[in-house]
Coordinates of C-alpha atoms and ligand atoms in Angstrom, one line a residue:
M14 CA 146.9 99.8 33.9
L15 CA 149.4 97.6 35.7
K16 CA 149.9 94.1 34.5
A17 CA 149.0 91.7 37.2
D18 CA 148.8 88.0 37.8
Y19 CA 145.1 87.8 38.5
A20 CA 145.1 84.0 38.8
A21 CA 147.7 84.3 41.6
R22 CA 145.6 87.0 43.3
Q23 CA 142.5 84.9 43.1
A24 CA 144.3 81.9 44.5
K25 CA 145.0 84.0 47.6
L26 CA 141.3 84.9 47.9
R27 CA 140.4 81.2 47.7
E28 CA 142.7 80.5 50.6
I29 CA 140.7 82.6 53.0
A30 CA 139.5 80.3 55.7
G31 CA 135.9 79.7 56.8
V32 CA 134.2 80.6 53.5
D33 CA 133.1 78.4 50.6
A34 CA 132.9 81.1 48.0
V35 CA 133.7 84.8 47.7
A36 CA 131.4 87.5 46.1
L37 CA 132.8 90.9 45.1
V38 CA 130.9 93.9 43.8
P39 CA 132.4 96.7 41.6
G40 CA 135.1 98.7 43.2
F41 CA 138.8 98.4 44.1
N42 CA 138.7 94.8 45.2
M43 CA 137.0 93.6 42.1
Y44 CA 139.5 95.6 40.1
Y45 CA 142.4 94.1 42.1
F46 CA 141.3 90.5 41.8
T47 CA 140.1 90.6 38.2
G48 CA 141.3 93.8 36.5
L49 CA 137.7 94.6 35.6
E50 CA 136.2 98.0 36.3
F51 CA 132.4 98.5 36.5
H52 CA 130.4 101.3 38.1
L53 CA 128.6 100.4 41.3
S54 CA 125.2 101.4 40.0
E55 CA 121.6 100.4 40.2
R56 CA 122.5 97.6 37.8
P57 CA 124.1 94.9 40.0
V58 CA 127.4 93.2 38.9
V59 CA 128.7 90.5 41.2
A60 CA 131.8 88.4 40.8
I61 CA 131.6 84.9 42.4
L62 CA 134.8 83.0 43.0
K63 CA 134.5 79.3 44.1
P64 CA 137.2 77.3 45.8
D65 CA 137.8 75.2 42.6
G66 CA 138.8 78.4 40.8
D67 CA 135.5 78.8 39.0
L68 CA 134.9 82.5 38.4
S69 CA 131.4 83.7 37.5
F70 CA 129.7 87.1 37.0
I71 CA 126.1 88.1 37.5
I72 CA 126.2 90.9 35.0
P73 CA 124.0 93.2 32.9
E74 CA 123.9 92.1 29.2
L75 CA 125.4 95.4 28.1
E76 CA 128.6 94.7 30.2
V77 CA 129.2 91.2 28.8
P78 CA 131.6 92.5 26.1
K79 CA 133.9 93.6 28.9
L80 CA 134.1 90.0 30.1
N81 CA 134.5 88.7 26.5
Q82 CA 137.6 90.9 26.1
R83 CA 139.2 89.0 29.0
P84 CA 139.4 85.3 27.9
D85 CA 142.2 84.9 30.4
L86 CA 139.7 85.1 33.2
E87 CA 137.7 82.1 31.9
A88 CA 134.7 83.7 33.5
R89 CA 131.1 82.5 33.1
A90 CA 128.3 85.0 32.7
F91 CA 124.9 84.9 34.3
A92 CA 123.6 87.8 32.2
W93 CA 120.5 89.8 32.7
S94 CA 118.7 92.3 30.6
D95 CA 117.1 95.7 31.5
T96 CA 113.8 94.3 30.2
N97 CA 113.7 91.2 32.4
G98 CA 115.7 92.4 35.4
Y99 CA 118.3 90.6 37.5
A100 CA 116.2 88.2 39.7
D101 CA 116.6 85.3 37.3
A102 CA 120.3 85.7 37.0
F103 CA 120.7 85.6 40.8
R104 CA 118.5 82.5 40.9
E105 CA 120.4 80.7 38.2
A106 CA 123.8 81.6 39.8
V107 CA 122.7 80.3 43.2
S108 CA 121.4 77.1 41.8
E109 CA 124.1 76.3 39.3
L110 CA 127.0 77.3 41.5
G111 CA 125.5 75.5 44.5
L112 CA 125.5 78.6 46.8
N113 CA 122.6 77.4 49.0
G114 CA 123.8 76.1 52.3
I115 CA 127.3 77.5 51.9
T116 CA 129.1 80.4 53.7
L117 CA 129.6 83.2 51.2
G118 CA 132.5 85.7 52.0
V119 CA 131.8 89.3 51.1
D120 CA 133.4 92.7 51.7
G121 CA 131.0 94.0 54.3
L122 CA 132.0 97.6 53.5
T123 CA 131.0 97.4 49.8
M124 CA 128.4 94.7 49.3
R125 CA 125.0 96.3 49.4
V126 CA 121.8 95.1 50.9
T127 CA 120.4 94.9 47.3
E128 CA 122.8 92.1 46.3
L129 CA 122.6 90.4 49.7
L130 CA 118.8 90.2 49.6
E131 CA 118.9 88.9 46.1
F132 CA 121.2 86.1 47.2
Q133 CA 119.2 85.3 50.3
K134 CA 115.9 85.2 48.3
N135 CA 117.3 82.2 46.5
A136 CA 119.5 80.7 49.1
A137 CA 117.6 80.5 52.4
T138 CA 120.3 78.6 54.2
M139 CA 123.3 80.5 52.8
K140 CA 125.5 82.1 55.5
V141 CA 127.3 85.4 55.0
S142 CA 130.7 86.2 56.4
A143 CA 132.3 89.7 56.3
I144 CA 135.9 89.1 55.1
E145 CA 137.0 92.7 54.2
R146 CA 139.9 92.4 56.6
Q147 CA 141.2 89.2 55.0
I148 CA 140.7 90.8 51.5
I149 CA 142.6 94.0 52.4
R150 CA 145.3 91.9 54.1
I151 CA 146.0 90.4 50.6
M152 CA 145.9 93.8 48.9
A153 CA 148.2 95.3 51.6
M154 CA 151.2 93.3 50.4
K155 CA 152.4 95.5 47.6
T156 CA 154.5 94.1 44.7
P157 CA 157.5 96.1 43.4
E158 CA 155.4 97.2 40.4
E159 CA 152.7 98.6 42.7
V160 CA 155.3 100.4 44.8
E161 CA 156.8 102.0 41.7
S162 CA 153.3 103.2 40.6
M163 CA 152.9 104.9 44.0
R164 CA 156.3 106.4 43.7
K165 CA 155.5 107.8 40.3
A166 CA 152.2 109.1 41.7
A167 CA 154.2 110.8 44.5
R168 CA 156.7 112.3 42.0
I169 CA 153.9 113.7 39.8
S170 CA 152.1 115.2 42.8
E171 CA 155.3 116.8 44.2
A172 CA 156.1 118.3 40.8
A173 CA 152.6 119.8 40.8
L174 CA 153.0 121.1 44.3
D175 CA 156.3 122.8 43.3
K176 CA 154.6 124.6 40.4
L177 CA 151.7 125.6 42.7
M178 CA 154.0 127.0 45.3
A179 CA 155.8 129.1 42.8
W180 CA 152.5 130.7 41.9
V181 CA 150.5 130.9 45.1
Q182 CA 150.1 134.4 46.7
P183 CA 148.2 135.7 49.8
G184 CA 144.7 136.8 48.8
M185 CA 144.0 133.8 46.7
T186 CA 141.1 131.6 47.9
E187 CA 141.3 128.0 49.0
R188 CA 139.2 127.0 46.0
Q189 CA 141.4 128.9 43.5
I190 CA 144.5 127.3 44.9
A191 CA 142.9 123.8 44.8
T192 CA 141.7 124.3 41.2
R193 CA 145.2 125.4 40.1
L194 CA 146.7 122.3 41.8
S195 CA 144.3 120.1 39.9
E196 CA 145.3 121.7 36.6
E197 CA 149.0 121.2 37.4
M198 CA 148.5 117.6 38.2
G199 CA 146.5 116.9 35.1
A200 CA 149.2 118.6 33.0
L201 CA 151.9 116.4 34.6
G202 CA 150.0 113.2 33.8
S203 CA 148.1 112.4 36.9
E204 CA 145.1 110.1 36.4
G205 CA 142.8 112.5 38.3
H206 CA 143.0 112.6 42.0
A207 CA 143.3 110.0 44.7
F208 CA 140.8 112.2 46.5
E209 CA 139.6 115.8 46.2
P210 CA 142.6 118.1 47.2
L211 CA 142.2 119.8 50.5
V212 CA 143.5 123.4 50.7
Q213 CA 142.9 125.0 54.1
A214 CA 143.9 128.5 55.1
G215 CA 144.2 130.0 58.6
P216 CA 141.8 128.7 61.2
N217 CA 140.2 126.4 58.6
S218 CA 143.3 124.2 58.8
A219 CA 142.3 123.2 62.4
L220 CA 139.6 120.9 60.9
P221 CA 141.4 117.7 59.8
H222 CA 138.8 116.8 57.2
G223 CA 137.4 120.3 56.4
M224 CA 135.9 121.4 53.2
L225 CA 137.2 123.8 50.5
S226 CA 135.9 127.3 51.0
D227 CA 136.2 130.7 49.3
R228 CA 138.3 132.0 52.2
E229 CA 141.2 134.1 51.2
L230 CA 144.7 133.1 52.4
G231 CA 146.3 135.6 54.6
A232 CA 150.1 136.1 54.4
D233 CA 150.9 135.1 57.9
E234 CA 148.6 132.2 58.2
F235 CA 148.8 128.5 57.9
L236 CA 148.3 127.0 54.5
L237 CA 147.7 123.3 54.7
I238 CA 147.5 121.3 51.5
D239 CA 146.6 117.6 51.5
F240 CA 146.3 116.0 48.1
G241 CA 147.5 113.2 45.8
G242 CA 147.6 112.1 42.2
R243 CA 147.2 108.6 40.8
Y244 CA 149.4 106.6 38.4
N245 CA 148.5 103.2 37.1
G246 CA 145.5 103.5 39.5
Y247 CA 147.8 103.8 42.5
P248 CA 147.6 106.9 44.7
A249 CA 149.8 109.3 46.5
D250 CA 148.6 111.0 49.7
I251 CA 150.8 114.0 50.7
T252 CA 150.3 116.8 53.1
R253 CA 152.5 119.9 53.6
T254 CA 151.8 123.0 55.7
F255 CA 153.3 126.4 54.8
C256 CA 153.3 130.0 55.8
L257 CA 153.9 132.5 53.1
G258 CA 154.6 135.4 55.5
T259 CA 155.8 135.6 59.1
P260 CA 154.4 132.9 61.4
T261 CA 154.0 133.6 65.1
A262 CA 156.3 131.8 67.6
E263 CA 153.3 129.5 68.4
M264 CA 152.8 128.6 64.8
Q265 CA 156.5 127.9 64.3
K266 CA 156.5 125.7 67.4
M267 CA 153.5 123.7 66.2
Y268 CA 155.2 123.2 62.8
D269 CA 158.5 122.1 64.3
T270 CA 156.7 119.7 66.6
V271 CA 154.7 118.0 63.9
K272 CA 157.7 117.8 61.6
A273 CA 159.8 116.2 64.4
A274 CA 156.9 113.8 65.1
N275 CA 156.7 112.8 61.4
E276 CA 160.4 112.2 61.3
A277 CA 160.4 110.2 64.5
A278 CA 157.6 107.9 63.1
I279 CA 159.5 107.4 59.9
K280 CA 162.6 106.5 61.9
A281 CA 160.6 104.1 64.1
S282 CA 159.1 102.2 61.1
G283 CA 160.4 99.0 59.7
P284 CA 159.6 95.3 59.4
G285 CA 158.6 93.6 62.6
V286 CA 157.7 96.9 64.3
A287 CA 154.3 97.0 66.0
M288 CA 152.0 99.5 64.2
G289 CA 151.2 101.1 67.5
D290 CA 154.8 101.8 68.2
V291 CA 155.0 103.9 65.0
D292 CA 152.1 105.9 66.3
K293 CA 153.7 106.2 69.7
A294 CA 156.9 107.6 68.2
A295 CA 155.0 110.4 66.7
R296 CA 152.6 110.9 69.6
D297 CA 155.4 111.1 72.2
V298 CA 157.0 114.0 70.4
I299 CA 153.7 115.9 70.2
T300 CA 152.8 115.1 73.8
A301 CA 156.3 116.2 75.1
A302 CA 155.8 119.6 73.3
G303 CA 152.4 120.0 75.1
Y304 CA 150.2 119.4 72.1
G305 CA 149.0 115.9 73.0
A306 CA 145.4 116.9 73.3
Y307 CA 145.5 118.5 69.9
F308 CA 146.7 115.4 68.0
I309 CA 143.2 114.0 67.4
H310 CA 143.7 111.2 64.9
R311 CA 145.8 108.2 64.2
T312 CA 149.3 108.6 62.8
G313 CA 148.6 106.9 59.5
H314 CA 146.6 104.5 57.3
G315 CA 147.3 101.9 54.7
L316 CA 147.7 103.2 51.2
G317 CA 146.7 101.5 48.0
L318 CA 144.1 101.4 45.2
A319 CA 141.3 102.4 47.6
G320 CA 143.3 105.4 48.8
H321 CA 142.8 104.7 52.5
E322 CA 143.2 101.0 53.2
M323 CA 142.4 99.4 56.5
I324 CA 145.7 97.6 56.9
P325 CA 148.2 98.6 58.2
Q326 CA 146.5 100.8 60.8
I327 CA 149.1 103.1 62.4
A328 CA 147.1 103.9 65.6
E329 CA 147.5 103.8 69.3
G330 CA 147.7 100.3 70.8
V331 CA 147.8 98.3 67.6
T332 CA 150.0 95.3 68.2
D333 CA 150.0 93.9 64.7
L334 CA 153.5 94.0 63.1
L335 CA 154.6 95.8 60.0
E336 CA 155.6 93.4 57.2
P337 CA 157.6 94.0 54.0
G338 CA 155.3 95.3 51.2
M339 CA 153.0 97.2 53.4
A340 CA 152.4 100.8 52.3
F341 CA 151.1 103.5 54.6
T342 CA 151.0 107.2 55.4
I343 CA 152.8 108.9 58.3
E344 CA 150.7 112.0 59.0
P345 CA 150.8 113.4 62.5
G346 CA 149.0 116.7 63.1
V347 CA 148.3 119.3 65.7
Y348 CA 145.0 121.2 65.4
V349 CA 144.4 124.3 67.7
P350 CA 140.8 125.5 67.2
G351 CA 140.7 129.2 66.2
L352 CA 144.4 129.3 65.3
G353 CA 144.8 126.5 62.8
G354 CA 146.4 123.2 62.2
V355 CA 149.7 121.6 61.0
R356 CA 149.9 118.2 59.3
V357 CA 153.0 116.7 57.6
E358 CA 152.2 113.5 55.6
D359 CA 154.6 111.2 53.8
D360 CA 154.0 107.8 52.1
V361 CA 156.2 104.9 53.0
V362 CA 156.6 101.2 52.2
V363 CA 158.1 98.6 54.5
T364 CA 161.1 96.8 52.9
E365 CA 162.9 93.6 54.1
T366 CA 165.4 95.8 56.0
G367 CA 163.8 99.1 56.7
I368 CA 161.6 101.7 55.1
D369 CA 161.3 103.2 51.6
V370 CA 160.0 106.8 51.8
L371 CA 158.1 107.5 48.5
T372 CA 157.6 111.2 49.1
S373 CA 160.5 113.7 49.2
Y374 CA 158.9 117.1 49.0
P375 CA 161.0 119.5 51.3
K376 CA 159.4 120.1 54.7
V377 CA 160.0 123.8 54.7
F378 CA 157.4 125.9 56.5
K379 CA 158.3 129.5 55.7
R380 CA 157.8 130.2 52.0
G381 CA 158.0 134.0 52.0
Ligands
CO424 CO1 146.3 113.0 53.1
CO425 CO1 146.3 110.2 54.4

């Protein structure tokens, strides 16, 4: 676990305009702002942060020891038992923290109807405001320690890919290849996966978010691998596309186009650059090669604890500017139904003067 200044992070949360308190449920943002990890389960846990800095938790009794291990948080517990249920804990929190009549900021993507209804039962005049963009805006500004964790995650992932590629042969199934990749990552010290690795062979690679199958890899087909390990909780997200045999001229052209698009987008990235201009740099290359209609997603997404993060958004027409500390992926792709797809994905961080590319795995298509 990375050491973090939770008080400083919470101070930024309190600065969010237009809300009188913020409520977080278990997940990446509760972890980011408090360092506490709980499962999002049928037993509600809610962190409530008030503008005066007061931090409280509505929390099952059995989880209270986790709070007690963190005296630095100075958190107050509204504990509830499995016997009595959580209704009283919500009522007490609303009453003692004065939540009635206020505007409560929540992450609209993670707060469930369950928690919301429980608040509203006790606070008829409470307003709710979805502030996930403001929350992720804070998390988007990576510290050097966070960047180093992502760099380490990328190194581990790439070392695992190296081992995999020395082993992989035509005739193996997507599932076999993915399983082996997982084993290599574990052996190299990855904390599990940032997401389930995607191994796609032949025409399957034409589905950007396809599923693993038992399809056997043919020698002269595309082999697309999208995966990433974690280190200190921070992810890597890397895609490389290979051919173990002899690609057709069309496959080679697709690959060369996507690689050039990836490189153009990296070159276009930097502080003060509009996010949409990075997308455009990649898209122009692909369009010029005649594959514009086959590039069916954005060029990249924010990268952080949650894997995909909403900010920055490297997509067509986004005028927001890249700022130092923002981490994101650059992953243009071309997908031709029936034939297959190519994607080349790197992880980058904006610096004061340019761009720091965290991934370095060679972009070599033919591996025969
Ligand atoms: Co990916
Ligand atoms: Co990605």
